[in-house]
mmCIF file of C-alpha atoms and ligand atoms in Angstrom:
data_model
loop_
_atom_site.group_PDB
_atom_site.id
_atom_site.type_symbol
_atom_site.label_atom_id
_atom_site.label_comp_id
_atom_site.label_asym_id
_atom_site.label_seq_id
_atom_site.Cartn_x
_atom_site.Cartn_y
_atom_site.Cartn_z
ATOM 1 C CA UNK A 163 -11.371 18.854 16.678
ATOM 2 C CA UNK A 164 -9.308 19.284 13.158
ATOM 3 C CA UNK A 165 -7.540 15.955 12.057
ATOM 4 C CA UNK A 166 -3.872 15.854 10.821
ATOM 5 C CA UNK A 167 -5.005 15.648 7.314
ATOM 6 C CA UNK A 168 -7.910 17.511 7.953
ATOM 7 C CA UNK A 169 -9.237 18.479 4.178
ATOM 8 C CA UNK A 170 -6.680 16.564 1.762
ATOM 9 C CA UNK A 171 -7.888 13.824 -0.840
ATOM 10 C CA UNK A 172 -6.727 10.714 -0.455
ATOM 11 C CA UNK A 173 -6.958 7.799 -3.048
ATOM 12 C CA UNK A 174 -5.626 4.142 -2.000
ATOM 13 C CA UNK A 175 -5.058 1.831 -4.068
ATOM 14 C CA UNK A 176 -6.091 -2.170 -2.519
ATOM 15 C CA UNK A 177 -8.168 -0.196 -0.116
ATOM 16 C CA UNK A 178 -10.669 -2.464 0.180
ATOM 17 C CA UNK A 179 -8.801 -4.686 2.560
ATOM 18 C CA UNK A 180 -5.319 -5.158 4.693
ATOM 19 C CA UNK A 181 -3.188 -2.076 5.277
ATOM 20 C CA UNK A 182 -5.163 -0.151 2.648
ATOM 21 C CA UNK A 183 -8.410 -0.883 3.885
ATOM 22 C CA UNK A 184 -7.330 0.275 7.671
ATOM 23 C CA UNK A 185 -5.408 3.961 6.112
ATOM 24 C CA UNK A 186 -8.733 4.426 4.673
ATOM 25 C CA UNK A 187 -10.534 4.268 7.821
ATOM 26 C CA UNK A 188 -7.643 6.009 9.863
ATOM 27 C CA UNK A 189 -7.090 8.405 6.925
ATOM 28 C CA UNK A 190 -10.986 9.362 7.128
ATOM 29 C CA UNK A 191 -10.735 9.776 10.954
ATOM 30 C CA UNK A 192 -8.235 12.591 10.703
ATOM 31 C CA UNK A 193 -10.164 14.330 8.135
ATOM 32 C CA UNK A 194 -9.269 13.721 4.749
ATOM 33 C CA UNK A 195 -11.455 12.395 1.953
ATOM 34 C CA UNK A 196 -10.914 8.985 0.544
ATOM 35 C CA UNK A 197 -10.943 7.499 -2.941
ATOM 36 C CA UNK A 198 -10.503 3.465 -1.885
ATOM 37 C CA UNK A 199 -10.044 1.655 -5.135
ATOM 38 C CA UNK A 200 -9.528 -1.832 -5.392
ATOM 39 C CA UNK A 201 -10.306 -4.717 -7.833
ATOM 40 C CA UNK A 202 -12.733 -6.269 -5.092
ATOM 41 C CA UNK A 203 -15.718 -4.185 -5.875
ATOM 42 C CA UNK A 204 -17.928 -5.755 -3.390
ATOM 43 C CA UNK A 205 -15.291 -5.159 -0.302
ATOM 44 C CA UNK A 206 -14.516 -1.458 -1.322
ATOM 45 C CA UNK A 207 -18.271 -0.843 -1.404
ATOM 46 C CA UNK A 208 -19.146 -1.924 1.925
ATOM 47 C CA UNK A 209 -15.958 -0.183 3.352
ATOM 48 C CA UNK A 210 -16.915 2.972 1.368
ATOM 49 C CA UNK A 211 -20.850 2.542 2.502
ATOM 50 C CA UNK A 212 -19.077 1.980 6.358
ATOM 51 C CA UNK A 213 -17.120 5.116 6.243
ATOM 52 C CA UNK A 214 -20.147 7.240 4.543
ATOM 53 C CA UNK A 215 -22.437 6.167 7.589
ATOM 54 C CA UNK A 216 -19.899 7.469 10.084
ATOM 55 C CA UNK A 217 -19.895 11.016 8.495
ATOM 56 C CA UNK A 218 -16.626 11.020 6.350
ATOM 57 C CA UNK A 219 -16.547 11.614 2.633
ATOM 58 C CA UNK A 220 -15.595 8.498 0.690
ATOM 59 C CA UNK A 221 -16.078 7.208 -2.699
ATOM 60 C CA UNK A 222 -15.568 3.604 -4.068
ATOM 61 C CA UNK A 223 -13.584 3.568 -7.467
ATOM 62 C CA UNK A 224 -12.768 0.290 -9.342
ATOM 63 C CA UNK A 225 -9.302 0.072 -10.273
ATOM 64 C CA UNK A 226 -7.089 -2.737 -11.564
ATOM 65 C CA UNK A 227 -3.474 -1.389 -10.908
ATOM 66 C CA UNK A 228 -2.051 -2.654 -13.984
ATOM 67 C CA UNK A 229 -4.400 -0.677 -16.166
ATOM 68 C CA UNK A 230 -3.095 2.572 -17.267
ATOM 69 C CA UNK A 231 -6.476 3.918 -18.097
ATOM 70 C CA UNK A 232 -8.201 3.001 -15.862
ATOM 71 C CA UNK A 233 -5.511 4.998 -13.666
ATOM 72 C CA UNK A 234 -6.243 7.675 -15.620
ATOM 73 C CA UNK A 235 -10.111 7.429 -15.280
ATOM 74 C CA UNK A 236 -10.010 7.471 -11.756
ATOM 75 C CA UNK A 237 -7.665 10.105 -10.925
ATOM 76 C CA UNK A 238 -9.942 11.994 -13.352
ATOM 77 C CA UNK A 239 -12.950 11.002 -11.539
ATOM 78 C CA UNK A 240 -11.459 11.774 -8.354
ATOM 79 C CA UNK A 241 -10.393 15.438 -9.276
ATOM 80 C CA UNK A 242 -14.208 16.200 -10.576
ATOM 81 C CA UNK A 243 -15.479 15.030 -7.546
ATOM 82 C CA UNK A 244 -13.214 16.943 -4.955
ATOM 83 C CA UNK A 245 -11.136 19.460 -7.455
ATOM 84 C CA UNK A 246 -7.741 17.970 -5.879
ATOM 85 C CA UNK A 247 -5.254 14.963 -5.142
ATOM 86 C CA UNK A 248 -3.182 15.201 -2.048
ATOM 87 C CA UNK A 249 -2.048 11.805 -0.921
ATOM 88 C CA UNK A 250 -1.896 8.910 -2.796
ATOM 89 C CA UNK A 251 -1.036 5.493 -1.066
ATOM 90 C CA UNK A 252 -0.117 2.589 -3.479
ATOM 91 C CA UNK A 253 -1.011 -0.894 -1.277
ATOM 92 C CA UNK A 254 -2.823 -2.590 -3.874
ATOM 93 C CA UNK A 255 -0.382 -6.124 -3.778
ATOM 94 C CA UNK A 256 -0.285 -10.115 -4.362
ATOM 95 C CA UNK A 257 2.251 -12.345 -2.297
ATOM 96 C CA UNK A 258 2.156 -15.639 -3.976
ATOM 97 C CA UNK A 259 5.387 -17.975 -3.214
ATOM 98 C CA UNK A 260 6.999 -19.492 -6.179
ATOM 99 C CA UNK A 261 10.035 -21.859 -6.008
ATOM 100 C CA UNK A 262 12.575 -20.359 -8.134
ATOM 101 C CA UNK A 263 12.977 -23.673 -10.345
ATOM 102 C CA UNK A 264 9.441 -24.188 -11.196
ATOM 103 C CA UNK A 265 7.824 -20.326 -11.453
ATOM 104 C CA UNK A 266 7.222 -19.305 -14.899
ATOM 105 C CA UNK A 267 7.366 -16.288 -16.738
ATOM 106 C CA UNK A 268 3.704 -15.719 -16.354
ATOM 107 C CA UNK A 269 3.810 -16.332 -12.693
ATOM 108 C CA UNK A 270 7.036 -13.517 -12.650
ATOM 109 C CA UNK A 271 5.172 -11.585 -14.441
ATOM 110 C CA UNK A 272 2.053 -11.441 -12.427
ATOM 111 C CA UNK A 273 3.822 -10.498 -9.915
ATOM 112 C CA UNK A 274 6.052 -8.218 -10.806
ATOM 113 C CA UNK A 275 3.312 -6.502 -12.781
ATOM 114 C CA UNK A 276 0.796 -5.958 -10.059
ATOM 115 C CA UNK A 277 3.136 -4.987 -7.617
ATOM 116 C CA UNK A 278 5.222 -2.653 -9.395
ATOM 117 C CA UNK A 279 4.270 -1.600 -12.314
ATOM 118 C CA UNK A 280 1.314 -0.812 -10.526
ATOM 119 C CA UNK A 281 2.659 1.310 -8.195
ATOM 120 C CA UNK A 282 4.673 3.020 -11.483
ATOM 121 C CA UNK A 283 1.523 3.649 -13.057
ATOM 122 C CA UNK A 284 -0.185 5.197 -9.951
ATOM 123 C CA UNK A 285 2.999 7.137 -9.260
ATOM 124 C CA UNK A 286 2.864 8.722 -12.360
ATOM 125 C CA UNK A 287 -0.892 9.228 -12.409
ATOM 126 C CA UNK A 288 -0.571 10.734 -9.073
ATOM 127 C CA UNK A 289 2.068 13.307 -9.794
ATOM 128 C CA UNK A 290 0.440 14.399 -13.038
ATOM 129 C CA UNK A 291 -2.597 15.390 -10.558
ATOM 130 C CA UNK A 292 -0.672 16.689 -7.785
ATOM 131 C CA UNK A 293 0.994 18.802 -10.038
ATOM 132 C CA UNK A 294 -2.189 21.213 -10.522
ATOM 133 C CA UNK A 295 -2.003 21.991 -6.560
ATOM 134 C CA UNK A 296 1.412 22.682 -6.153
ATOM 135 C CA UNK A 297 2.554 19.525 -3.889
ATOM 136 C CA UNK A 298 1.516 16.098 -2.511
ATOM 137 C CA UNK A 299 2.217 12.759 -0.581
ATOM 138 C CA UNK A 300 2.779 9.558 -2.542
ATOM 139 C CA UNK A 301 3.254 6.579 0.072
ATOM 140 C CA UNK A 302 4.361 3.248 -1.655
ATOM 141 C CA UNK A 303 4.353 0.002 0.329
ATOM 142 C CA UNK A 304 7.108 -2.062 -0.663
ATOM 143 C CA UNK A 305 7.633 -4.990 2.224
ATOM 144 C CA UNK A 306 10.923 -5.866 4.016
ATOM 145 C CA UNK A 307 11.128 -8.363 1.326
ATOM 146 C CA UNK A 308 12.088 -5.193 -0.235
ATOM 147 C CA UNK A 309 14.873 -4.907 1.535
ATOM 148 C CA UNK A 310 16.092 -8.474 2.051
ATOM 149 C CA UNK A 311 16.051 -12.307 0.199
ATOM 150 C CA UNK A 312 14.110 -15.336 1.059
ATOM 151 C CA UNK A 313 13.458 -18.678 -0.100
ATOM 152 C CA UNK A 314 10.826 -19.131 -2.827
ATOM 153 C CA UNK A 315 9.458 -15.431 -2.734
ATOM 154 C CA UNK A 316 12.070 -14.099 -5.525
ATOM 155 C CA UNK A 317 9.289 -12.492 -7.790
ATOM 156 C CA UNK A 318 8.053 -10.605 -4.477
ATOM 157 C CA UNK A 319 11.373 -9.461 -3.541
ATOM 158 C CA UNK A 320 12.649 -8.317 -6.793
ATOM 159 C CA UNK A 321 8.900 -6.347 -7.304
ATOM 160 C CA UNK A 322 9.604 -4.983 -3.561
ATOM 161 C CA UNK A 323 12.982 -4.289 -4.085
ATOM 162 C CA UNK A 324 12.172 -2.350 -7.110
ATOM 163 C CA UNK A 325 9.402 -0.269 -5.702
ATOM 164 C CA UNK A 326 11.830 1.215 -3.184
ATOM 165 C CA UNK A 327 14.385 1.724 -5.282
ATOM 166 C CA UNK A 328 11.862 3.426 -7.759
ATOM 167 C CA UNK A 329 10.557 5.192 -4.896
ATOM 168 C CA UNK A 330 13.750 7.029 -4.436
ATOM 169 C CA UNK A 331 14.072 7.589 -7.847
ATOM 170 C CA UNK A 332 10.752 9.204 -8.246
ATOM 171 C CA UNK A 333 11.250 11.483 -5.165
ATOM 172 C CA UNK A 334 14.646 13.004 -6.511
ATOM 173 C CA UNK A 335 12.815 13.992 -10.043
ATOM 174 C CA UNK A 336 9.940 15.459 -7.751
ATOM 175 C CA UNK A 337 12.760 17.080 -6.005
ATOM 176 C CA UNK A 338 14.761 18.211 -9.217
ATOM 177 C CA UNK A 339 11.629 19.775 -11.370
ATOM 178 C CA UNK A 340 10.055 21.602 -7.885
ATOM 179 C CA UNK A 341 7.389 20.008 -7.645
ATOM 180 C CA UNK A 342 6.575 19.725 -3.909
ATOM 181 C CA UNK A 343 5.814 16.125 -4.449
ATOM 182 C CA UNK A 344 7.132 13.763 -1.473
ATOM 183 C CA UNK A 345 7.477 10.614 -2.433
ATOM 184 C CA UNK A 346 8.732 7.498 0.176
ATOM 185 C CA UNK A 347 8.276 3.869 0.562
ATOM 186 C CA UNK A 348 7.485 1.778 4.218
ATOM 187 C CA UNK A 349 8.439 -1.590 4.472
ATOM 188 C CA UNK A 350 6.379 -4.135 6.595
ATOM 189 C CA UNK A 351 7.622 -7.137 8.411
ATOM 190 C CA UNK A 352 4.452 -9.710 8.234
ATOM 191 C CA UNK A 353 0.928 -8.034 9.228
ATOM 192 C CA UNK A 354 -2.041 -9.733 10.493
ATOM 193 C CA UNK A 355 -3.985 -9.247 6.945
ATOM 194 C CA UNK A 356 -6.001 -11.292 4.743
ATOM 195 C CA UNK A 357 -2.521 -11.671 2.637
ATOM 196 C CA UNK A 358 -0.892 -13.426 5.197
ATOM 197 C CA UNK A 359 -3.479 -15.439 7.147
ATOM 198 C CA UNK A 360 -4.715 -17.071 3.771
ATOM 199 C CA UNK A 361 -1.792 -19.039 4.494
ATOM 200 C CA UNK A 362 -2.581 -20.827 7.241
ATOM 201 C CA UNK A 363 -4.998 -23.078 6.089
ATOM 202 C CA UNK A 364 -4.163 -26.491 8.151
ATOM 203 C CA UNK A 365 -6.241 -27.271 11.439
ATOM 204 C CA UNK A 366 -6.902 -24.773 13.839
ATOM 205 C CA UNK A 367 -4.582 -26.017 16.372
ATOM 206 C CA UNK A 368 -1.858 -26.044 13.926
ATOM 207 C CA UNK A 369 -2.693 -22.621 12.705
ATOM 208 C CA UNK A 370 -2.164 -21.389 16.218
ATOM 209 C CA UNK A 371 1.476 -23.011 16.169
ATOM 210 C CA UNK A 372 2.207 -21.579 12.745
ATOM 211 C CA UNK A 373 0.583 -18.016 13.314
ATOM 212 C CA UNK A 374 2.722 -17.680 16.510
ATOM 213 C CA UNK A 375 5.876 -19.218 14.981
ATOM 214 C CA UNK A 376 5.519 -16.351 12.294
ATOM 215 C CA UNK A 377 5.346 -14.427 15.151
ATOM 216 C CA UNK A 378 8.433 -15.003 17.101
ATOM 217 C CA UNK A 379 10.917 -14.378 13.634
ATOM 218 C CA UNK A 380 10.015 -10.891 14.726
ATOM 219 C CA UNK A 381 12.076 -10.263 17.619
ATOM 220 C CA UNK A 382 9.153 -8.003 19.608
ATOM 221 C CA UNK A 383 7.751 -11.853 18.921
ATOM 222 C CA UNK A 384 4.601 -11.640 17.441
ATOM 223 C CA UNK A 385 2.612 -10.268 14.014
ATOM 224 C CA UNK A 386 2.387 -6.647 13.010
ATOM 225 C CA UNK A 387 -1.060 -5.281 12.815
ATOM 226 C CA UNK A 388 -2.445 -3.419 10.091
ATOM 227 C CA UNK A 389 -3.215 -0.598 12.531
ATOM 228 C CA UNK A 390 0.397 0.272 13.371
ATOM 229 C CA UNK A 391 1.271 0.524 9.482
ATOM 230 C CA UNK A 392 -1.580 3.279 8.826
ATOM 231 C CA UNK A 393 -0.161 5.139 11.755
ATOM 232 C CA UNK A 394 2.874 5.242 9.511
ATOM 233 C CA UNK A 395 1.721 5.748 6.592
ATOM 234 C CA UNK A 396 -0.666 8.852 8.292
ATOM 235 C CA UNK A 397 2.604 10.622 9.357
ATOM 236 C CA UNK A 398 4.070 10.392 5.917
ATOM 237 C CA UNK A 399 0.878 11.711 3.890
ATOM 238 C CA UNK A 400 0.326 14.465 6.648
ATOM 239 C CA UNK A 401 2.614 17.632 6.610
ATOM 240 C CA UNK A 402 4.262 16.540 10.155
ATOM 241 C CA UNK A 403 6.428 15.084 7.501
ATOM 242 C CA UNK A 404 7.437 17.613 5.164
ATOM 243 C CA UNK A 405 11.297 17.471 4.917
ATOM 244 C CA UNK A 406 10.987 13.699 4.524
ATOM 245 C CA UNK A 407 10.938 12.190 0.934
ATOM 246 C CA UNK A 408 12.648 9.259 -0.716
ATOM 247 C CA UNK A 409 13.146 7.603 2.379
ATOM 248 C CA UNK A 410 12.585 3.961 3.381
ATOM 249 C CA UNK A 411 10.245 3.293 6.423
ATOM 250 C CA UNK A 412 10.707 0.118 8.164
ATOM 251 C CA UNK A 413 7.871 -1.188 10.327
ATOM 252 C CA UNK A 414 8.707 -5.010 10.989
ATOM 253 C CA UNK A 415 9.004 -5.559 14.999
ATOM 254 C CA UNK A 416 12.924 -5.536 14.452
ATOM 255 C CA UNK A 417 12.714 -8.518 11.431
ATOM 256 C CA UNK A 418 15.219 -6.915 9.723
ATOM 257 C CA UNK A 419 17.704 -5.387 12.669
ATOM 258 C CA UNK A 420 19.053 -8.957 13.832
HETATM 259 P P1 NAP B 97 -4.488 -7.729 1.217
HETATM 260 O O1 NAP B 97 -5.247 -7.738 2.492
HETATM 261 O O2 NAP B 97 -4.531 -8.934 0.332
HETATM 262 O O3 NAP B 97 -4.954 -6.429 0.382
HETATM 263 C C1 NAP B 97 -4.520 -6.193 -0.912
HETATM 264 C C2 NAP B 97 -5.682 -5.677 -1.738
HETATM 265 O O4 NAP B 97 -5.200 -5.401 -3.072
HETATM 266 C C3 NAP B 97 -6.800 -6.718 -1.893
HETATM 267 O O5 NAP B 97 -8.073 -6.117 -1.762
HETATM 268 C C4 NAP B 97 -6.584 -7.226 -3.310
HETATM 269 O O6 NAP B 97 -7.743 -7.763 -3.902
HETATM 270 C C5 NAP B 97 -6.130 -5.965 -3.994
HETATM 271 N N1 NAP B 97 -5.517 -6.194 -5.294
HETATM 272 C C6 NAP B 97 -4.856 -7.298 -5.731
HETATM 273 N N2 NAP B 97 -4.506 -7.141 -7.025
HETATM 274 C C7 NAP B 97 -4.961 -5.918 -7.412
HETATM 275 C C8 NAP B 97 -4.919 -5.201 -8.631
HETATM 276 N N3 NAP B 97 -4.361 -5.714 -9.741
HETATM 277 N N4 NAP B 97 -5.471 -3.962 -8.663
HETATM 278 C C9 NAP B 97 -6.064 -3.443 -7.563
HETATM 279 N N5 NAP B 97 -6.161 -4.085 -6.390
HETATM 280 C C10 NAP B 97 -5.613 -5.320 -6.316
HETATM 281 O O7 NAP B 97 -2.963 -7.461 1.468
HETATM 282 P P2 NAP B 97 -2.169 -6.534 2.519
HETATM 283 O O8 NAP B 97 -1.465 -7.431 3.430
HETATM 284 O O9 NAP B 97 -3.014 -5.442 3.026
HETATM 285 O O10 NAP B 97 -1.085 -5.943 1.538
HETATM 286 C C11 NAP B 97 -1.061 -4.576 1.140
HETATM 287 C C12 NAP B 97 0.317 -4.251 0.616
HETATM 288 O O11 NAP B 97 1.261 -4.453 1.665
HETATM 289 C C13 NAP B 97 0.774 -5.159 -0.530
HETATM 290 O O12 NAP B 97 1.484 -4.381 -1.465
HETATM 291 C C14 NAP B 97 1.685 -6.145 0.154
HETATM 292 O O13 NAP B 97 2.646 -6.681 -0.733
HETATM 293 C C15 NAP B 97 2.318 -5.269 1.215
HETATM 294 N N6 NAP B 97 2.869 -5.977 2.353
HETATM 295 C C16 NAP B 97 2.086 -6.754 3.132
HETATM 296 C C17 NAP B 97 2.652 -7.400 4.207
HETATM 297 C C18 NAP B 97 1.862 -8.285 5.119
HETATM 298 O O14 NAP B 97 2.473 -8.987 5.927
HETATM 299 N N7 NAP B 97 0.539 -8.294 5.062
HETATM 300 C C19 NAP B 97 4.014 -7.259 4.479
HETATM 301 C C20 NAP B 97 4.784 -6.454 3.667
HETATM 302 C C21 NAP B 97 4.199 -5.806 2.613
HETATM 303 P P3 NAP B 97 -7.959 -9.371 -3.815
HETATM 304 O O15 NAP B 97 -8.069 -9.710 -2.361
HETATM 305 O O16 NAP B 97 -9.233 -9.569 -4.568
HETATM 306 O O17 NAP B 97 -6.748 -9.992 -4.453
#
């Protein structure tokens, strides 16, 4: 049976866990084959050693997002190995709260830096790549913090907020120099990752009252999983979705429609 991506590359960036780690494993089911990069070397290599033991082609690549050569090098490596780059999803994120009064520059900066000048650099990599075969699918996770404010997360919004704004950006010079390069951002309520449950670090029995509290701000009342978001992020990297680029995909259990 052929998959809906049956043949592209793929490269993820913070595949080794979360939303990347789960494309990877969905993106290898439907027959692509997957670069999952991530600064946790010893995560991405048991994913990678996972996926290789179920048949699919898969390669672990260290990557620090911030890095432009090491972009470079990997994207390089990547195109050696399997002549090509189709699809390139940029989930590689922190989420750290900071009060507005006491964060620092640093702490802005770390921030803003992982999160979007990351997912610059990778854009940019990306395209230069996907250039060579005439067309691609860059998927950028921004967050529905992206989209909306909140107390104490105001480096995470404004890095959110700016990768969907550069998403659209990106996606209308794609557009404008022909370059068959689709280029869109999804936007996640809160997901049932290691991002989010490193949070609730009190006694079990109040980590059950916090976890569903969390929940029930979504109104279909509980967490997102990291399933439903590679389902999302499938359809945008596969060609079902070829008229669609700079668009904003939100998948947040209707957070963001009250
Ligand atoms: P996750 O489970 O923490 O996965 C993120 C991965 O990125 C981790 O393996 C992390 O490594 C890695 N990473 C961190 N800094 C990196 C860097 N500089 N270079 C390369 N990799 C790096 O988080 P997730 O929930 O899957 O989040 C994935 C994306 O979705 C993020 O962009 C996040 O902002 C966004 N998002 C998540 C949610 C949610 O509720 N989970 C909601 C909206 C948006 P370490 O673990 O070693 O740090």
């Amino acid at each position: 049976m052929s998959g809906r991506i049956d043949g592209k590359v793929a490269l993820i960036s913070g595949g080794a866990s979360g939303i990347g780690l789960a494309t990877a494993e969905r993106f290898a089911d439907e027959g692509a084959k997957v670069a999952v990069t991530d600064i946790n070397i010893a995560k991405g290599q048991e994913l990678v050693t996972e996926l290789r033991e179920k048949g699919h082609d898969a390669l672990f690549l260290e990557l620090d997002v911030v890095d432009a050569n090491s972009w470079r090098a990997v994207v390089g490596k990547i195109q050696e190995e399997w002549g090509r780059l189709d699809i390139l999803l940029n989930s590689a994120g922190i989420g750290r709260a900071h009060p507005l009064l006491e964060m620092t520059l640093e702490e802005w900066r770390q921030t803003t830096s992982i999160n979007l000048d990351g997912t610059f650099l990778g854009t940019q990599a990306a395209i230069r790549a996907m250039k060579d075969n005439n067309g691609g699918s860059i998927i950028n996770i921004s967050s529905v913090l992206g989209l909306i404010g909140l107390p104490n997360v105001s480096a995470y919004a404004a890095s959110k907020g700016g990768v969907r704004l550069f998403t659209k950006a990106a996606a209308m010079e794609c557009a404008e120099l022909e370059l068959n390069i689709r280029v869109n951002s999804v936007h996640p309520g809160y997901i049932e990752t290691p991002m989010v449950m490193r949070r609730f670090n009190k006694s079990e029995e109040q980590n059950a009252i916090d976890i569903k509290e969390l929940g029930q701000q979504h109104p279909l009342g509980r967490l997102g999983q990291r399933e439903e978001v590679a389902g999302l992020v499938l359809y945008l990297a596969s060609d079902e979705a070829s008229f669609i680029t700079g668009s904003e995909f939100v998948i947040d259990g209707g957070y963001t429609a009250k």
